[in-house]
Amino acid sequence: MRSVIFAFFISMTILMTGCTIHHFVTRPFSPQTEKVATPKQIIPPQEKPSPSKTGGDVATTAPQDQSKDPSSNLEEELYWERLSNEELTEEVDRGSDMGISINNKVEAFLDYYSGPGRKVFLRYWQRGEKYIPLVKKILREEGLPEDLAYLPILESGYWATALSPSRALGYWQFIKSTARLYGLRIDPWVDERMDIEKSTSAAARYLRDLYNRFGSWELAIAAYNAGPGKIEKAIARTGSRNFWIMTRSRHLKKETREYVPRFMAILLLVHNPDLYKIPAVDPPSPLEYERVKVKGMVNLKRLARLTGIRYKTLKRLNPALKKWVTPPGPSYLLKVPKGYGQKAASILSNPRYAGSLYPVPDSHGNKWIRHRLARGESLYTLARFYGVPLSTLVTVNGITNPR
């Protein structure tokens, strides 16, 4: 098995996720060029995601009744021809702050989400209610419609580690290039696409840019799914800036043609549950936490034991952390449950716990690279080559069996 290793020199450290180890060396290092996926298909998560390489759960395709989904079991050509014939789009205001269009495409998904797809829709909505108040607050501060807070129901099912086939990740399903363009941190330690606050702020700025570019929320939302370049081409080829007219052509992919009517159907349902005979979800406990400033790499498992916080709770509050430690650096704001901030800060500043809390003293001063183990290499040969104590490699990477 090949492994990738990160190490440090002088105050050298390694950290491992799966087969990945970090380290610093004095030799020249040329990072490999990363391939960035394009947002081709973004799919809500399964109820029981499978383990991911980021250390969390990965959600893929949502379970659906393929015989009853309005677009799954019909010949695509006949389906869209039927929906396009004598189509009438009506804009209504049923509790939405961004305007809702109703036509037979939207009604088809209304029937689905209130019928055979109801169970999955209600599960995603219930999960989202923990975050929606916070998301609405951020959207309101950015001057955007609060109803955009329901878009992650369609994007990810409000699952932090939802991962699409095009490698889009997180609540808002950012690909790496777009995430970095809007200021999200992505490195071996942290992926802020899984941070609800930071990813929502980035998504708000992106959606605002798309709205300013296309002049309508329907086109902006379609561009969020397909990419702005695809929408520009569709406008040029159809000669129209009306999304519903564009759906009658084949210049938009089926997923994008369905994306906006699916979202409109979701808005109608969340604002009018009684009208469509679905139960309103019970709001879960609100997402409440305090922030504690930490310096360098802090062992989260040890911190959890010392503070009495469950390790799973720390990880759930900090899904952007890809490992069991905070990232190296002069400071990082760690989220802890409400009421634990003062206790956590006191323990972090107590020299008595420094040896167990900080696996690498002064770790923020280290530099890190990756080393991929070749055939025949081992942790022992790596330790000798870089002058790193074997015990340090084993401890910092959380390796239980170094053989």
Coordinates of C-alpha atoms in Angstrom, one line a residue:
M1 CA 0.0 0.0 0.0
R2 CA 1.3 3.4 -0.8
S3 CA 1.2 6.1 1.9
V4 CA 1.5 9.8 1.9
I5 CA 3.5 11.3 4.7
F6 CA 3.9 14.9 6.2
A7 CA 6.9 15.5 8.4
F8 CA 8.7 18.4 10.2
F9 CA 12.4 19.1 10.8
I10 CA 14.0 20.5 14.0
S11 CA 10.7 20.6 15.8
M12 CA 9.5 17.9 13.4
T13 CA 5.9 16.6 13.4
I14 CA 3.7 14.3 11.4
L15 CA 0.0 13.9 11.2
M16 CA -1.9 11.2 9.4
T17 CA -5.4 10.8 7.9
G18 CA -5.8 7.3 6.5
C19 CA -2.5 6.8 4.9
T20 CA -1.4 10.4 4.9
I21 CA 1.5 11.7 7.1
H22 CA 2.8 15.2 7.3
H23 CA 6.4 16.3 7.6
F24 CA 8.9 19.1 6.9
V25 CA 12.2 18.5 5.1
T26 CA 15.0 20.7 3.9
R27 CA 15.0 19.2 0.4
P28 CA 13.3 21.0 -2.5
F29 CA 9.6 20.1 -2.7
S30 CA 7.4 20.4 -5.8
P31 CA 3.7 20.0 -5.0
Q32 CA 1.6 18.2 -7.5
T33 CA -0.9 20.1 -9.5
E34 CA -4.4 19.5 -8.3
K35 CA -7.2 18.7 -10.7
V36 CA -10.3 20.7 -10.0
A37 CA -13.7 19.2 -10.7
T38 CA -16.5 21.1 -12.5
P39 CA -19.9 21.2 -11.0
K40 CA -21.6 18.7 -13.3
Q41 CA -23.9 16.8 -10.9
I42 CA -24.8 17.6 -7.3
I43 CA -26.9 15.1 -5.5
P44 CA -28.4 15.1 -2.0
P45 CA -27.0 12.6 0.5
Q46 CA -28.1 9.1 1.5
E47 CA -29.6 8.5 4.9
K48 CA -26.6 6.4 5.9
P49 CA -23.4 7.9 4.3
S50 CA -20.3 5.9 3.9
P51 CA -16.9 6.9 5.4
S52 CA -14.9 9.5 3.5
K53 CA -11.2 10.3 3.2
T54 CA -11.8 13.6 5.0
G55 CA -12.5 11.7 8.2
G56 CA -16.2 12.2 8.2
D57 CA -19.2 10.7 6.5
V58 CA -19.8 11.2 2.8
A59 CA -23.3 11.5 1.4
T60 CA -24.0 10.6 -2.2
T61 CA -27.3 9.9 -4.0
A62 CA -30.5 10.5 -2.1
P63 CA -32.8 7.4 -2.0
Q64 CA -35.8 8.0 -4.3
D65 CA -38.7 6.0 -5.6
Q66 CA -37.6 5.7 -9.2
S67 CA -41.0 4.6 -10.4
K68 CA -42.7 7.8 -9.1
D69 CA -40.1 10.6 -9.5
P70 CA -41.6 12.9 -12.1
S71 CA -38.5 12.6 -14.3
S72 CA -37.1 9.2 -13.5
N73 CA -39.1 6.7 -15.4
L74 CA -40.4 8.6 -18.4
E75 CA -38.7 9.1 -21.7
E76 CA -37.0 12.4 -21.3
E77 CA -38.1 13.8 -24.7
L78 CA -41.8 12.9 -24.1
Y79 CA -41.6 14.2 -20.5
W80 CA -40.4 17.7 -21.4
E81 CA -42.6 17.9 -24.4
R82 CA -45.6 17.3 -22.2
L83 CA -44.5 19.8 -19.6
S84 CA -43.8 22.5 -22.3
N85 CA -47.1 22.2 -24.2
E86 CA -49.2 25.3 -23.4
E87 CA -47.2 25.9 -20.3
L88 CA -48.3 28.8 -18.1
T89 CA -45.9 30.2 -15.5
E90 CA -47.4 32.2 -12.7
E91 CA -45.5 34.2 -10.1
V92 CA -47.1 34.0 -6.6
D93 CA -46.2 35.2 -3.2
R94 CA -46.9 32.5 -0.7
G95 CA -44.7 33.5 2.2
S96 CA -41.6 33.7 0.1
D97 CA -39.3 36.8 0.0
M98 CA -37.9 36.1 -3.4
G99 CA -41.0 35.2 -5.5
I100 CA -42.1 31.7 -6.5
S101 CA -43.0 30.6 -10.0
I102 CA -45.7 28.0 -10.4
N103 CA -46.1 26.0 -13.6
N104 CA -46.6 22.3 -14.4
K105 CA -42.9 21.6 -13.9
V106 CA -43.0 23.0 -10.4
E107 CA -46.3 21.2 -9.7
A108 CA -44.8 17.9 -10.8
F109 CA -42.1 18.2 -8.1
L110 CA -44.7 19.4 -5.6
D111 CA -46.6 16.2 -6.2
Y112 CA -43.4 14.2 -5.7
Y113 CA -42.1 15.9 -2.5
S114 CA -45.5 15.8 -0.9
G115 CA -46.0 12.2 -2.1
P116 CA -43.5 9.5 -2.7
G117 CA -40.5 11.7 -1.9
R118 CA -42.0 13.1 1.2
K119 CA -40.1 11.0 3.8
V120 CA -36.7 12.0 2.4
F121 CA -37.7 15.7 2.0
L122 CA -39.0 15.9 5.6
R123 CA -35.7 14.3 6.9
Y124 CA -33.6 16.9 5.1
W125 CA -35.8 19.7 6.2
Q126 CA -35.7 18.5 9.8
R127 CA -31.9 18.3 9.7
G128 CA -31.7 21.8 8.2
E129 CA -33.8 23.5 10.8
K130 CA -30.9 23.3 13.2
Y131 CA -28.9 25.6 10.9
I132 CA -31.5 27.5 9.0
P133 CA -31.9 30.3 11.6
L134 CA -28.2 31.0 11.5
V135 CA -28.1 30.8 7.7
K136 CA -31.0 33.2 7.4
K137 CA -29.2 35.7 9.7
I138 CA -26.1 35.6 7.4
L139 CA -28.2 36.0 4.3
R140 CA -30.0 38.9 5.8
E141 CA -26.7 40.6 6.7
E142 CA -25.6 40.1 3.1
G143 CA -28.8 41.7 1.8
L144 CA -30.1 38.5 0.2
P145 CA -33.5 36.8 0.3
E146 CA -33.7 34.6 3.4
D147 CA -35.4 31.9 1.3
L148 CA -32.0 31.0 -0.1
A149 CA -31.5 29.2 3.3
Y150 CA -33.5 26.3 1.9
L151 CA -31.2 25.8 -1.1
P152 CA -28.9 23.4 0.9
I153 CA -31.9 21.1 1.4
L154 CA -31.6 20.5 -2.4
E155 CA -27.8 20.8 -2.5
S156 CA -26.7 18.5 0.3
G157 CA -29.7 17.7 2.6
Y158 CA -27.9 19.9 5.1
W159 CA -25.2 17.3 5.5
A160 CA -21.7 18.8 6.3
T161 CA -19.8 16.0 4.5
A162 CA -22.1 15.5 1.5
L163 CA -19.8 14.9 -1.5
S164 CA -21.0 15.0 -5.1
P165 CA -19.6 13.0 -8.1
S166 CA -17.8 16.2 -9.2
R167 CA -16.1 16.4 -5.8
A168 CA -18.3 19.3 -4.6
L169 CA -18.4 19.2 -0.8
G170 CA -20.3 20.6 2.2
Y171 CA -23.6 22.2 2.9
W172 CA -23.4 24.4 -0.2
Q173 CA -21.5 22.0 -2.4
F174 CA -18.6 24.1 -3.4
I175 CA -15.9 22.7 -5.7
K176 CA -12.4 23.6 -4.6
S177 CA -11.7 26.3 -7.2
T178 CA -14.9 28.3 -6.4
A179 CA -14.5 27.8 -2.6
R180 CA -11.0 29.3 -2.7
L181 CA -12.1 32.1 -5.0
Y182 CA -14.6 33.1 -2.3
G183 CA -12.1 32.9 0.5
L184 CA -12.6 29.4 2.0
R185 CA -9.6 27.7 3.4
I186 CA -8.8 24.2 2.1
D187 CA -5.6 22.5 3.1
P188 CA -4.6 19.2 4.7
W189 CA -5.9 20.4 8.1
V190 CA -9.0 22.3 7.4
D191 CA -11.8 22.4 4.8
E192 CA -14.1 25.3 5.4
R193 CA -16.6 24.1 2.9
M194 CA -17.8 22.0 5.9
D195 CA -18.1 25.0 8.2
I196 CA -21.7 26.2 8.2
E197 CA -20.9 29.9 8.9
K198 CA -18.0 30.4 6.6
S199 CA -19.4 28.4 3.7
T200 CA -22.8 30.2 4.0
S201 CA -21.0 33.6 3.8
A202 CA -19.1 32.4 0.7
A203 CA -22.3 31.1 -0.8
A204 CA -24.1 34.4 -0.1
R205 CA -21.4 36.4 -1.9
Y206 CA -21.4 33.9 -4.8
L207 CA -25.2 34.0 -5.2
R208 CA -25.1 37.8 -5.1
D209 CA -22.6 37.9 -7.9
L210 CA -24.7 35.5 -9.9
Y211 CA -27.8 37.6 -9.4
N212 CA -26.0 40.8 -10.4
R213 CA -24.7 39.0 -13.5
F214 CA -28.0 37.5 -14.7
G215 CA -30.6 39.8 -13.2
S216 CA -33.0 37.1 -11.9
W217 CA -33.0 34.6 -9.1
E218 CA -34.1 31.8 -11.4
L219 CA -31.1 32.2 -13.6
A220 CA -28.8 32.8 -10.6
I221 CA -29.9 29.6 -9.0
A222 CA -29.6 27.7 -12.3
A223 CA -26.0 29.1 -12.6
Y224 CA -25.2 28.0 -9.1
N225 CA -26.0 24.5 -10.2
A226 CA -24.5 24.4 -13.7
G227 CA -22.0 27.2 -13.6
P228 CA -22.3 30.7 -15.0
G229 CA -20.6 29.8 -18.3
K230 CA -23.3 27.2 -19.1
I231 CA -26.1 29.7 -18.5
E232 CA -24.4 32.3 -20.7
K233 CA -24.2 29.8 -23.5
A234 CA -27.8 28.9 -23.1
I235 CA -28.8 32.5 -23.2
A236 CA -26.8 33.1 -26.4
R237 CA -28.2 30.0 -28.1
T238 CA -31.9 30.5 -27.2
G239 CA -31.9 34.3 -27.4
S240 CA -33.8 34.5 -24.2
R241 CA -33.1 35.3 -20.5
N242 CA -36.3 33.6 -19.4
F243 CA -35.3 30.4 -17.5
W244 CA -38.6 28.6 -18.3
I245 CA -38.2 29.3 -22.1
M246 CA -34.6 28.0 -21.9
T247 CA -35.9 24.7 -20.3
R248 CA -37.8 24.0 -23.5
S249 CA -34.5 23.7 -25.4
R250 CA -31.7 21.1 -25.0
H251 CA -29.1 23.8 -24.2
L252 CA -29.4 23.1 -20.5
K253 CA -28.8 19.7 -19.0
K254 CA -31.7 17.8 -17.5
E255 CA -30.4 18.3 -14.0
T256 CA -30.3 22.1 -14.4
R257 CA -33.7 22.2 -16.1
E258 CA -35.1 20.4 -13.0
Y259 CA -33.0 22.2 -10.4
V260 CA -35.0 25.5 -10.3
P261 CA -38.5 23.8 -10.3
R262 CA -37.3 21.5 -7.5
F263 CA -36.3 24.5 -5.5
M264 CA -39.5 26.3 -6.1
A265 CA -41.5 23.3 -5.0
I266 CA -39.4 23.1 -1.8
L267 CA -40.2 26.8 -1.1
L268 CA -43.9 26.2 -1.6
L269 CA -43.8 23.3 0.8
V270 CA -41.8 24.9 3.7
H271 CA -44.0 28.0 3.6
N272 CA -47.4 26.2 3.1
P273 CA -47.2 22.8 4.8
D274 CA -50.9 22.7 5.6
L275 CA -51.9 23.6 2.1
Y276 CA -50.0 20.6 0.7
K277 CA -50.9 18.4 3.7
I278 CA -47.4 17.7 5.0
P279 CA -46.5 18.0 8.7
A280 CA -44.4 21.0 9.7
V281 CA -41.2 19.8 11.2
D282 CA -40.4 20.3 14.8
P283 CA -37.4 22.6 15.2
P284 CA -34.5 20.8 16.8
S285 CA -32.3 22.3 19.5
P286 CA -30.7 25.5 18.2
L287 CA -27.0 25.4 17.2
E288 CA -25.3 27.1 20.2
Y289 CA -21.6 27.2 20.9
E290 CA -18.8 29.4 22.1
R291 CA -15.4 30.1 20.5
V292 CA -12.1 29.5 22.2
K293 CA -8.8 30.7 20.8
V294 CA -6.2 28.0 20.6
K295 CA -2.5 28.2 19.6
G296 CA -0.9 25.4 17.6
M297 CA -2.0 21.8 17.4
V298 CA -4.4 20.8 20.2
N299 CA -5.3 17.2 20.7
L300 CA -9.1 17.3 20.6
K301 CA -9.5 13.9 22.2
R302 CA -7.5 14.9 25.2
L303 CA -9.2 18.3 25.4
A304 CA -12.6 16.5 25.4
R305 CA -11.6 14.3 28.3
L306 CA -10.2 17.2 30.3
T307 CA -13.3 19.4 29.8
G308 CA -16.0 16.7 30.0
I309 CA -17.1 17.4 26.4
R310 CA -17.8 14.4 24.2
Y311 CA -15.2 14.1 21.4
K312 CA -18.1 13.5 18.9
T313 CA -19.6 16.8 20.0
L314 CA -16.4 18.7 19.4
K315 CA -16.1 17.1 16.0
R316 CA -19.7 17.8 15.2
L317 CA -19.3 21.5 16.1
N318 CA -16.0 21.7 14.1
P319 CA -16.7 19.6 10.9
A320 CA -14.1 21.7 9.0
L321 CA -11.3 20.1 11.0
K322 CA -10.1 17.1 9.0
K323 CA -8.0 15.6 11.7
W324 CA -8.1 15.0 15.5
V325 CA -6.0 18.1 16.2
T326 CA -6.4 21.8 15.4
P327 CA -4.2 23.1 12.6
P328 CA -0.7 24.4 13.2
G329 CA -0.6 28.1 13.4
P330 CA -0.6 31.1 15.8
S331 CA -4.3 30.9 16.4
Y332 CA -7.5 29.0 15.6
L333 CA -11.0 29.6 16.9
L334 CA -12.4 26.3 18.2
K335 CA -16.1 25.9 18.8
V336 CA -17.1 24.3 22.1
P337 CA -20.6 23.8 23.5
K338 CA -22.3 26.7 25.1
G339 CA -21.2 27.0 28.8
Y340 CA -17.8 25.3 28.3
G341 CA -15.9 28.2 26.8
Q342 CA -14.3 29.5 30.1
K343 CA -13.4 26.0 31.3
A344 CA -11.8 25.1 27.9
A345 CA -9.8 28.3 27.9
S346 CA -8.6 27.7 31.4
I347 CA -7.4 24.2 30.6
L348 CA -5.7 25.3 27.4
S349 CA -3.7 28.0 29.2
N350 CA -2.7 25.7 32.1
P351 CA 1.0 24.6 31.7
R352 CA 0.1 21.4 33.6
Y353 CA -1.7 20.0 30.6
A354 CA 0.7 21.3 27.9
G355 CA 2.4 17.9 27.5
S356 CA -0.8 16.0 26.8
L357 CA -2.8 18.7 25.0
Y358 CA 0.0 19.7 22.6
P359 CA 1.5 16.7 20.8
V360 CA 4.0 19.0 19.1
P361 CA 5.3 21.9 21.3
D362 CA 5.4 25.2 19.4
S363 CA 3.8 23.4 16.4
H364 CA 2.8 26.6 14.8
G365 CA 6.5 27.3 14.0
N366 CA 6.8 24.1 11.9
K367 CA 6.6 23.9 8.1
W368 CA 4.8 20.9 6.5
I369 CA 5.0 19.0 3.3
R370 CA 3.8 15.6 2.1
H371 CA 5.8 12.4 1.6
R372 CA 4.4 9.5 -0.2
L373 CA 5.8 6.2 1.0
A374 CA 7.2 4.1 -1.8
R375 CA 7.4 0.4 -2.0
G376 CA 9.9 -0.8 0.6
E377 CA 9.8 2.3 2.8
S378 CA 8.6 2.2 6.3
L379 CA 8.1 4.6 9.2
Y380 CA 11.5 3.5 10.6
T381 CA 13.3 4.3 7.3
L382 CA 11.5 7.6 7.1
A383 CA 12.4 8.5 10.6
R384 CA 16.0 7.8 10.0
F385 CA 16.1 9.6 6.6
Y386 CA 14.6 12.9 8.0
G387 CA 16.0 12.6 11.5
V388 CA 12.5 12.4 13.1
P389 CA 12.1 10.2 16.2
L390 CA 10.0 7.2 15.4
S391 CA 7.9 7.7 18.5
T392 CA 7.0 11.2 17.4
L393 CA 5.8 10.0 14.0
V394 CA 3.7 7.3 15.7
T395 CA 2.2 9.6 18.4
V396 CA 1.4 12.6 16.3
N397 CA -0.1 10.6 13.4
G398 CA -2.2 8.5 15.8
I399 CA -0.8 5.3 14.5
T400 CA -1.7 2.3 16.7
N401 CA 0.5 -0.2 14.8
P402 CA 3.6 1.2 13.2
R403 CA 4.7 -2.1 11.6

